[in-house]
Short mmCIF file of C-alpha atoms in Angstrom, two decimals:
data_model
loop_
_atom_site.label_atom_id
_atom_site.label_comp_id
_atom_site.label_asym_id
_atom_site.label_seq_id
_atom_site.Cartn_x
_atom_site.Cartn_y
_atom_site.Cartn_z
CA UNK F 1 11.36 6.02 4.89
CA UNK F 2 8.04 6.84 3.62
CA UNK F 3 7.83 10.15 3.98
CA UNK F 4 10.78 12.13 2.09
CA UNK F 5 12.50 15.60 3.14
CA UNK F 6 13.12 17.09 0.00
CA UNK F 7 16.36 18.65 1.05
CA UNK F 8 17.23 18.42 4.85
CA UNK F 9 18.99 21.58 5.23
CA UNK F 10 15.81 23.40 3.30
CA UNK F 11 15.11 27.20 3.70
CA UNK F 12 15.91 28.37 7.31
CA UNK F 13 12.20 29.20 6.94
CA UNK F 14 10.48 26.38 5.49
CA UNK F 15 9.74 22.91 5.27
CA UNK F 16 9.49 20.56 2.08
CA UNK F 17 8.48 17.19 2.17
CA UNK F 18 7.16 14.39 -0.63
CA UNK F 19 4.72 11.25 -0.53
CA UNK F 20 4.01 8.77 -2.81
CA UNK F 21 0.62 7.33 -2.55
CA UNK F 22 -0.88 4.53 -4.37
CA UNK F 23 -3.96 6.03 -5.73
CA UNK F 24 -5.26 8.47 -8.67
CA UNK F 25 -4.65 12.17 -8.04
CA UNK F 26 -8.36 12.85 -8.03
CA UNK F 27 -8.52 10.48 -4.90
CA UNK F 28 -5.29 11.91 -2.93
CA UNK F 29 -6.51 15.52 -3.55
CA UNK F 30 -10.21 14.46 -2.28
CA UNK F 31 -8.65 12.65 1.06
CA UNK F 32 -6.64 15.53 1.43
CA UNK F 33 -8.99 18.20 1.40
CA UNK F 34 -12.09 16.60 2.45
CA UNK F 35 -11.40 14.12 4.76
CA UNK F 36 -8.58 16.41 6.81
CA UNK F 37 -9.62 14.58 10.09
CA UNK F 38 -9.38 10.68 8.78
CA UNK F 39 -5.42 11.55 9.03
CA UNK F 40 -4.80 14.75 10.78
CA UNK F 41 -2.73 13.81 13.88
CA UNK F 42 -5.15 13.63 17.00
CA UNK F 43 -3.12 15.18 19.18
CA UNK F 44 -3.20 18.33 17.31
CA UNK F 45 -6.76 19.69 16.76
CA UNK F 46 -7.76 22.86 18.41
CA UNK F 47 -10.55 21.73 20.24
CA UNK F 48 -12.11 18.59 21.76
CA UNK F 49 -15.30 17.18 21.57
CA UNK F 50 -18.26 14.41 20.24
CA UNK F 51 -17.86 14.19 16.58
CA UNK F 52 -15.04 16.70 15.50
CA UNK F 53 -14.19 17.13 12.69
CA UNK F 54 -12.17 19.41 9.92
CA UNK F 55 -14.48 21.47 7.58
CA UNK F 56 -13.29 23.10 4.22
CA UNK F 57 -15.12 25.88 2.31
CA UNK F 58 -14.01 24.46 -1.34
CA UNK F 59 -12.88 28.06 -2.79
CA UNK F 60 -10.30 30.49 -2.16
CA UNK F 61 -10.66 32.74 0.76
CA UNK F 62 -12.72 29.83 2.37
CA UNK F 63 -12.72 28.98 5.39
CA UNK F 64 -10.53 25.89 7.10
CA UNK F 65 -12.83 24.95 10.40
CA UNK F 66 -12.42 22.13 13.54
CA UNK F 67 -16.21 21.59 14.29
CA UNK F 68 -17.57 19.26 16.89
CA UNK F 69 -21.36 17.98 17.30
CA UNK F 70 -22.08 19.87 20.57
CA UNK F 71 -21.66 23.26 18.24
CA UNK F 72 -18.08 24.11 18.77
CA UNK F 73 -16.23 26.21 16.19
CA UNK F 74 -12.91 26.84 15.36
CA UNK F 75 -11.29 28.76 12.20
CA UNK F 76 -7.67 27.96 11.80
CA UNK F 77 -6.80 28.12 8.48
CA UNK F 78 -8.03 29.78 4.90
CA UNK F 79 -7.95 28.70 1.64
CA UNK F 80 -5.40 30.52 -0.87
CA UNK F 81 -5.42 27.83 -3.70
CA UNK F 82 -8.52 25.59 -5.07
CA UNK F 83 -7.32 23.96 -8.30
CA UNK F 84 -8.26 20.18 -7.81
CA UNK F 85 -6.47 18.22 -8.43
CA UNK F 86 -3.67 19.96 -8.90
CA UNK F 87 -3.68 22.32 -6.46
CA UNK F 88 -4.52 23.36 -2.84
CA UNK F 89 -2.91 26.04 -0.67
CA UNK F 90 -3.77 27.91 2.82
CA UNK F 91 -2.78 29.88 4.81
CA UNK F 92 -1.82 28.45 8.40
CA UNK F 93 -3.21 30.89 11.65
CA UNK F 94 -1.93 28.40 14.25
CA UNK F 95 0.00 29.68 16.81
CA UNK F 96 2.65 28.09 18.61
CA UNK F 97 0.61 26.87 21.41
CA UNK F 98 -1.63 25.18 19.38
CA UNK F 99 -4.59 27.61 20.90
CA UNK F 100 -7.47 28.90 18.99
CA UNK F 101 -6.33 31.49 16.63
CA UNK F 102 -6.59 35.56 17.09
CA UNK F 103 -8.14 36.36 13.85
CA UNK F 104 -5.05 38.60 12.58
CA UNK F 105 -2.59 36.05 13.71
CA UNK F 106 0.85 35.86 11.92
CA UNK F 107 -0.44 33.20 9.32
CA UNK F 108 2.61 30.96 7.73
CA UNK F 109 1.87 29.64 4.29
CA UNK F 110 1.06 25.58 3.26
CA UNK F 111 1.11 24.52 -0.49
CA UNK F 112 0.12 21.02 -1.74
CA UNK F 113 0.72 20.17 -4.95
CA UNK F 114 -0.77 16.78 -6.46
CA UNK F 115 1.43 14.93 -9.41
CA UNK F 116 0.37 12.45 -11.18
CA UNK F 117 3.16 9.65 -11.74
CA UNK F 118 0.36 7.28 -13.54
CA UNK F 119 -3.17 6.07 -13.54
CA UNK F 120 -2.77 4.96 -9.84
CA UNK F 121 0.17 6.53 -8.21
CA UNK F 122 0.23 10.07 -6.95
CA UNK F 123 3.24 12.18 -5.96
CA UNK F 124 2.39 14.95 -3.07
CA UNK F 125 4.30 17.49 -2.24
CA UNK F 126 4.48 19.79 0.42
CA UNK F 127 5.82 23.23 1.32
CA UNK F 128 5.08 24.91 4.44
CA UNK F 129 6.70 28.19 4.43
CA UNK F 130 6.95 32.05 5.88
CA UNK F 131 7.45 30.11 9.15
CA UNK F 132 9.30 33.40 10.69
CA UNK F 133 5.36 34.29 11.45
CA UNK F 134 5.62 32.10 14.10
CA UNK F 135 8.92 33.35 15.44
CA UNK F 136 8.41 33.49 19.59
CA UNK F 137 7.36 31.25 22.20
CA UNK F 138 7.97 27.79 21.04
CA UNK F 139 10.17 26.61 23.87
CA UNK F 140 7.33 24.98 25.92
CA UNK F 141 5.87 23.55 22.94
CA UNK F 142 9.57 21.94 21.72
CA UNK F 143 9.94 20.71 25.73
CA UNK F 144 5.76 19.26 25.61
CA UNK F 145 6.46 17.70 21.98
CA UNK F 146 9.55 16.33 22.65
CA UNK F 147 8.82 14.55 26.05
CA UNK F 148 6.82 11.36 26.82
CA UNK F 149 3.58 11.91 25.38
CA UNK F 150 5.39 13.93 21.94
CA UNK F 151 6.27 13.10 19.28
CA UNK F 152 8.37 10.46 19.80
CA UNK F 153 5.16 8.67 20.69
CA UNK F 154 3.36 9.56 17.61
CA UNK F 155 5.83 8.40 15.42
CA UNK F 156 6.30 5.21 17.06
CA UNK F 157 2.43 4.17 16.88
CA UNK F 158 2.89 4.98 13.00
CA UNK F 159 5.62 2.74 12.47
CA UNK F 160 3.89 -0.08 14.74
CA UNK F 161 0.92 0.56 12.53
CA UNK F 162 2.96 0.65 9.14
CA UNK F 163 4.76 -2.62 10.52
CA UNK F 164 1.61 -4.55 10.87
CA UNK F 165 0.31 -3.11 7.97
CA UNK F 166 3.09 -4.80 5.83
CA UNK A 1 23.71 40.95 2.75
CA UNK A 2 21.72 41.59 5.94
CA UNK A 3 22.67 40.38 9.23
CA UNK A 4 19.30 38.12 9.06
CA UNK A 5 20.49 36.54 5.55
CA UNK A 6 24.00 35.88 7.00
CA UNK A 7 22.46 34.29 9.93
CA UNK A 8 20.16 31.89 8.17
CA UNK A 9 23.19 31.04 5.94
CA UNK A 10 25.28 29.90 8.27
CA UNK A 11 22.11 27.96 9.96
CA UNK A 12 22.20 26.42 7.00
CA UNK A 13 25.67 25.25 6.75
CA UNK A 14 25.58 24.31 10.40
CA UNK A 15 22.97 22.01 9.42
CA UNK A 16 25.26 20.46 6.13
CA UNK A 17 26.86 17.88 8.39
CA UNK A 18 25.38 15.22 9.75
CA UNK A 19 26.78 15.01 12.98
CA UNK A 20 25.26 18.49 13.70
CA UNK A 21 22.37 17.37 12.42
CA UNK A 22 22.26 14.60 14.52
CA UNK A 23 22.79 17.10 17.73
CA UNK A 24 20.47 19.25 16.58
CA UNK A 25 17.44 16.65 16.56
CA UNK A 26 18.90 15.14 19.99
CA UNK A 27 18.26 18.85 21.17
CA UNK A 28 14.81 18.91 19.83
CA UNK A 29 13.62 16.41 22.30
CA UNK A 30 14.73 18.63 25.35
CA UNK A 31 18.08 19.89 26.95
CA UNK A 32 20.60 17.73 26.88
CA UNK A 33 24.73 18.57 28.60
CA UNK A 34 27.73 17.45 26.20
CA UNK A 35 28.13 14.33 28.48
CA UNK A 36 24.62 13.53 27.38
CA UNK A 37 25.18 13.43 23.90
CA UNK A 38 28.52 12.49 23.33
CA UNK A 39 26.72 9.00 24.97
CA UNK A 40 24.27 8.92 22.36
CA UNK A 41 26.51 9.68 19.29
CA UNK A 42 29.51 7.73 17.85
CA UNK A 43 31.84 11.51 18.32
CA UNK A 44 34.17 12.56 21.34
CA UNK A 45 33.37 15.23 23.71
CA UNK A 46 35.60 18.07 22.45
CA UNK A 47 33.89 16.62 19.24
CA UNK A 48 30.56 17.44 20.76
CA UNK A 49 31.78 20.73 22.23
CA UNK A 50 32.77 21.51 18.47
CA UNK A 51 29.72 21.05 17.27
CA UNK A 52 27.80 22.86 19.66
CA UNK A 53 29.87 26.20 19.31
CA UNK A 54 28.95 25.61 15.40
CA UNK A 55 25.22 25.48 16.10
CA UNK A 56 25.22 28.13 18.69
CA UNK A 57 27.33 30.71 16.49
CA UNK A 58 24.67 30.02 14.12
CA UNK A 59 21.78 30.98 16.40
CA UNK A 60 20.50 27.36 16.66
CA UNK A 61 21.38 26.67 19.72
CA UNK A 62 21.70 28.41 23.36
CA UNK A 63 22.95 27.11 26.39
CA UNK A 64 22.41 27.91 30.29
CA UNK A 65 24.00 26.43 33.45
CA UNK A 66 22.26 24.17 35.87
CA UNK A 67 24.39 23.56 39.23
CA UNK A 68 27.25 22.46 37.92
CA UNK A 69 26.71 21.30 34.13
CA UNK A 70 26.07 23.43 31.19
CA UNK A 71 22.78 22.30 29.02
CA UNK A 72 21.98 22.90 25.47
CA UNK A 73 18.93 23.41 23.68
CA UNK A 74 17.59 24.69 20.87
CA UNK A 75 16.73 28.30 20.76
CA UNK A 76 13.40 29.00 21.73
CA UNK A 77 13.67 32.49 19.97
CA UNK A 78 14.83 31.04 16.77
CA UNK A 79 12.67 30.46 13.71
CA UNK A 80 15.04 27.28 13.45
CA UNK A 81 13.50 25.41 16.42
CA UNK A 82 10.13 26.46 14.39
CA UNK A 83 11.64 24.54 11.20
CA UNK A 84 12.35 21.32 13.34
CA UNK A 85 9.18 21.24 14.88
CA UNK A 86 6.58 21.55 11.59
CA UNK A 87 9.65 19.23 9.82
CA UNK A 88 8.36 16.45 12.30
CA UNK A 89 4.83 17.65 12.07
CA UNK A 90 4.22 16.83 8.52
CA UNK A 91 6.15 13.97 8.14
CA UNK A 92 3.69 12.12 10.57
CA UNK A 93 0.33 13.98 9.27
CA UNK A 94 1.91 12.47 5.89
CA UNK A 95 2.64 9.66 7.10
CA UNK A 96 -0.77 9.09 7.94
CA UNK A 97 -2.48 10.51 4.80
CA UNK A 98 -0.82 8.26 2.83
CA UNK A 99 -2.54 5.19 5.21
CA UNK A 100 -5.76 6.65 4.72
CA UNK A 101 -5.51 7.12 0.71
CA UNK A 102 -4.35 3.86 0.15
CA UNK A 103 -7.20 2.21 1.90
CA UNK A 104 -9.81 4.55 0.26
CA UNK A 105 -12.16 3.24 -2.67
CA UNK A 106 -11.26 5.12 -5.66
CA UNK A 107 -12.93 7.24 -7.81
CA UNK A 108 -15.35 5.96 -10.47
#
């Protein structure tokens, strides 16, 4: 599997996961951070529109942004943690519906740390954590993810895609 | 030890096996009855009915009649069903980061 769970039991309250990618840190921190919509999955932007896109204040207490070309706006996360390439960390304001954000929403907490294993390889880890913020109202989310259009779906388009891919 | 520590530790040991495991993720997808899953994994129905009491005394899991069968699912209160959900999350959104590095021209 490409994508490891560090420990599957984990914290009742957080997630861990790993990646190994084949490129210098430099580049897997600048992908990360920069070019947020060239892998975020589709199906889980805030908004909709011609040209969206994810934009990132580079600093901490910046500002993490979906923006589209017809001028819509929406703030979802904020930046706890700028240390490329090392570092990055936000804080996560999404709710469980996925909706645009109250501005004092519960916010969970997302760290990303960037190892180098050589010149070219990169090891990525990931903790998303303090996920008791979002404690209520998941159960038509879990039923929408988990039906046809879910994730099941998603997952099976990446592995078709990582199949041909080689 | 508070009553929340206690019940995240035994969510955590529910979790230690991998047949719970296994029921747990089935239940992630949407209700299922123990009929329904003892089809879909390689354990008995008492087995399944084992199981099930495990995850539910651990707060995973709640259950609810419908006309004459009982369904399971995970509970929609718990932070648990949270977990499962971001757990799937990121391992696609990594997934696909990975894809996109790997195909990006590196720094000079």
């Amino acid at each position: 599997m490409t994508v490891q769970t560090d420990n599957p039991a984990g914290s009742a309250t957080s997630v861990s996961k790993s990646v190994e990618v084949a490129v210098p840190v430099a580049t897997a921190y600048r992908v990360f951070t920069e070019q947020t919509s060239t892998w975020w999955p589709a199906e889980h932007h805030l908004i909709s529109g011609p040209g969206l896109d994810v934009r990132l204040e580079p600093h901490v207490g910046g500002r993490i942004t979906d923006v589209t070309d017809d001028g819509q706006e929406c703030v979802w996360g904020r930046v706890t943690a700028w240390e490329p390439p090392g570092l990055f960390a936000f804080a996560w304001l999404i709710g469980p519906d996925w909706g645009v954000p109250h501005p004092d929403a519960p916010a969970s907490q997302v760290t990303v740390t960037f190892t180098p294993l050589d010149e070219r390889r990169t090891r990525v880890d990931l903790v998303h954590s303090g996920l008791d913020a979002h404690g209520d109202g998941w159960e038509g989310l879990l039923q929408g993810v988990g039906g046809e259009g879910g994730w099941g779906r998603i997952l099976e388009g990446y592995a078709a895609a990582a199949a041909a891919a080689g | 030890v508070t009553a929340g520590t206690a019940r995240r530790t035994a969510a955590l040991d529910a979790l230690g096996d991998p047949t719970r495991r296994s029921v747990f993720e089935r239940l992630g997808a949407g209700p299922l009855s123990v009929g329904d899953l003892a089809r879909e994994l390689p354990v008995s129905r008492p087995a399944v009915s084992q199981h099930l009491k495990v995850l539910k005394d651990a707060g995973l899991v709640v259950s609810r009649p419908v006309g004459t069968r009982r369904l399971y699912q995970l509970d929609p209160q718990g932070v648990a069903a949270v977990r499962a959900y971001f757990d799937r999350f990121w391992t696609d959104a990594l997934a696909a980061f990975k894809e996109v590095a790997e195909q990006t021209k590196e720094e000079s």
